[in-house]
Coordinates of C-alpha atoms in Angstrom, one line a residue:
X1 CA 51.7 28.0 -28.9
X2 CA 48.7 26.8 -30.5
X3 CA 44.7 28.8 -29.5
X4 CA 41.9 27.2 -29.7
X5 CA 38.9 29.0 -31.2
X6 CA 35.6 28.2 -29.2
X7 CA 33.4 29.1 -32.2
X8 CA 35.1 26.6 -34.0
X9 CA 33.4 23.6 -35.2
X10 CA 34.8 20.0 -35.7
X11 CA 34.5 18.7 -39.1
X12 CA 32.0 16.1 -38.0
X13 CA 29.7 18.2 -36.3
X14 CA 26.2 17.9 -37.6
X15 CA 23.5 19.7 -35.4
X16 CA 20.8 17.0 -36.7
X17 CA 22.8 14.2 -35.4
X18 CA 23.4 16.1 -32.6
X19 CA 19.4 16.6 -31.6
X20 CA 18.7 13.4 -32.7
X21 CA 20.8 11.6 -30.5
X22 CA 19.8 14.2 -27.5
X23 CA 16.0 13.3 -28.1
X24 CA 16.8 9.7 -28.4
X25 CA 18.6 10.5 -25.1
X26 CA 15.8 11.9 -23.4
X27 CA 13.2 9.4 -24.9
X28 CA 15.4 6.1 -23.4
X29 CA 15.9 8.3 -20.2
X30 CA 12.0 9.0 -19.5
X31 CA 10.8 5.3 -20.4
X32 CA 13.2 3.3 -18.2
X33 CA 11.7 5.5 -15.1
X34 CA 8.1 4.9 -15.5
X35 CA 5.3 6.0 -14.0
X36 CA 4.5 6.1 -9.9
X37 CA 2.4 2.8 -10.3
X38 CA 4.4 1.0 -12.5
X39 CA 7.4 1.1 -9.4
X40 CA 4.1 0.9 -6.9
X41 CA 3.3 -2.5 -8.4
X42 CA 7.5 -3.8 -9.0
X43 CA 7.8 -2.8 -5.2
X44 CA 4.8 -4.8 -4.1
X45 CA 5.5 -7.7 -6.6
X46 CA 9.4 -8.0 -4.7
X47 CA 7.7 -7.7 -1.4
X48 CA 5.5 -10.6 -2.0
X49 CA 8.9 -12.2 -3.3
X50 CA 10.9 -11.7 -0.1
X51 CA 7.7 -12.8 2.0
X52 CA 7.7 -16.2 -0.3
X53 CA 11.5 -16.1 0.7
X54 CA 11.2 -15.9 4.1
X55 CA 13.2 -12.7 3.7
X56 CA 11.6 -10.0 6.3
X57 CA 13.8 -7.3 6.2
X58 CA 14.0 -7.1 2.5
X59 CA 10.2 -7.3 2.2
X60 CA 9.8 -4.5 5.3
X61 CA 12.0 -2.0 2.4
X62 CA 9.7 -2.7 -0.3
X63 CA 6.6 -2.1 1.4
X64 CA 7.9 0.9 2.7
X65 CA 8.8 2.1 -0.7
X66 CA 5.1 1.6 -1.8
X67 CA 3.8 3.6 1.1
X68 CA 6.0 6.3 -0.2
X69 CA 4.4 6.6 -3.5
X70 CA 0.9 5.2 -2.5
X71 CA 0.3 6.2 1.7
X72 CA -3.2 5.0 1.9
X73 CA -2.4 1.4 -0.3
X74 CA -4.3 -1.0 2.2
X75 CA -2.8 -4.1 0.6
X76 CA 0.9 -2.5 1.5
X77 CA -0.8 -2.1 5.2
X78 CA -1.9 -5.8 4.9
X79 CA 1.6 -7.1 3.7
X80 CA 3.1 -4.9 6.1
X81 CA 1.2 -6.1 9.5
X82 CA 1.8 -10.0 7.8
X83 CA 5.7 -9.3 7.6
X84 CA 5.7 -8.0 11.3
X85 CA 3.4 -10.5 12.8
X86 CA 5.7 -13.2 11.2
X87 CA 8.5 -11.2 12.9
X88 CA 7.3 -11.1 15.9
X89 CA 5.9 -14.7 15.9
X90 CA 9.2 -16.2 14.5
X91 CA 9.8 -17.2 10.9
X92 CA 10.5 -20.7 11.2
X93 CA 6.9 -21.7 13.9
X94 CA 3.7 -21.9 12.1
X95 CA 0.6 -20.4 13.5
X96 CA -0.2 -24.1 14.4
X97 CA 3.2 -24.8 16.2
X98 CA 2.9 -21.6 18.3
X99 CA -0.6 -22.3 20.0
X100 CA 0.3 -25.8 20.7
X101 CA 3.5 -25.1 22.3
X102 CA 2.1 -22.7 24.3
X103 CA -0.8 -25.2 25.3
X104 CA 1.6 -27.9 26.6
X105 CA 3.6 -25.8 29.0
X106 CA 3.5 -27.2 32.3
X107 CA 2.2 -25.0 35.5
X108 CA 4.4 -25.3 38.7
X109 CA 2.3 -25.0 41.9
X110 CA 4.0 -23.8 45.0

């Protein structure tokens, strides 16, 4: 039976490679996560994306996600009320479409 020794190095071990390709590691690791408002401003950016879309839900996340890293962002509060009014008010109607349809309703009299 054959023992491995622990202390025992491979023949293509070089510790300089080694912390080279750990700091290269650490330096490709840190820059892909940027900072708080470099994600603050790809969240809002995508938001305004879904809105343009007409996807709601989608843009509801996103906002969310900015208030996480930024609580008092008013233009997150402003997206935010805009996504739930259109929810509320239905995608498809404009602003336009809803007052006049509610305009033209006929009033039964008993």
């Amino acid at each position: 039976m054959h023992r491995i020794d622990l202390n025992e190095r491979p023949a293509a071990f070089h510790p300089q490679a080694f912390a080279a390709m750990a700091a290269l590691a650490l330096l490709l690791t840190l820059s892909a996560c940027g900072g708080p408002q470099e994600r603050k401003a790809q969240y809002r950016a995508k938001a305004q994306d879904y809105i343009q879309a007409g996807n709601f839900p989608k843009a509801r996340v996103a906002l969310r996600n900015v208030l996480k890293i930024d609580p008092k962002d008013a233009e997150a509060f402003f997206l935010m009320a805009q996504v739930e009014e259109r929810k509320r008010t239905g995608a498809t109607r404009s602003p336009t479409t809803n007052r006049s349809s509610s305009s033209c309703r006929t009033i039964r009299r008993r």
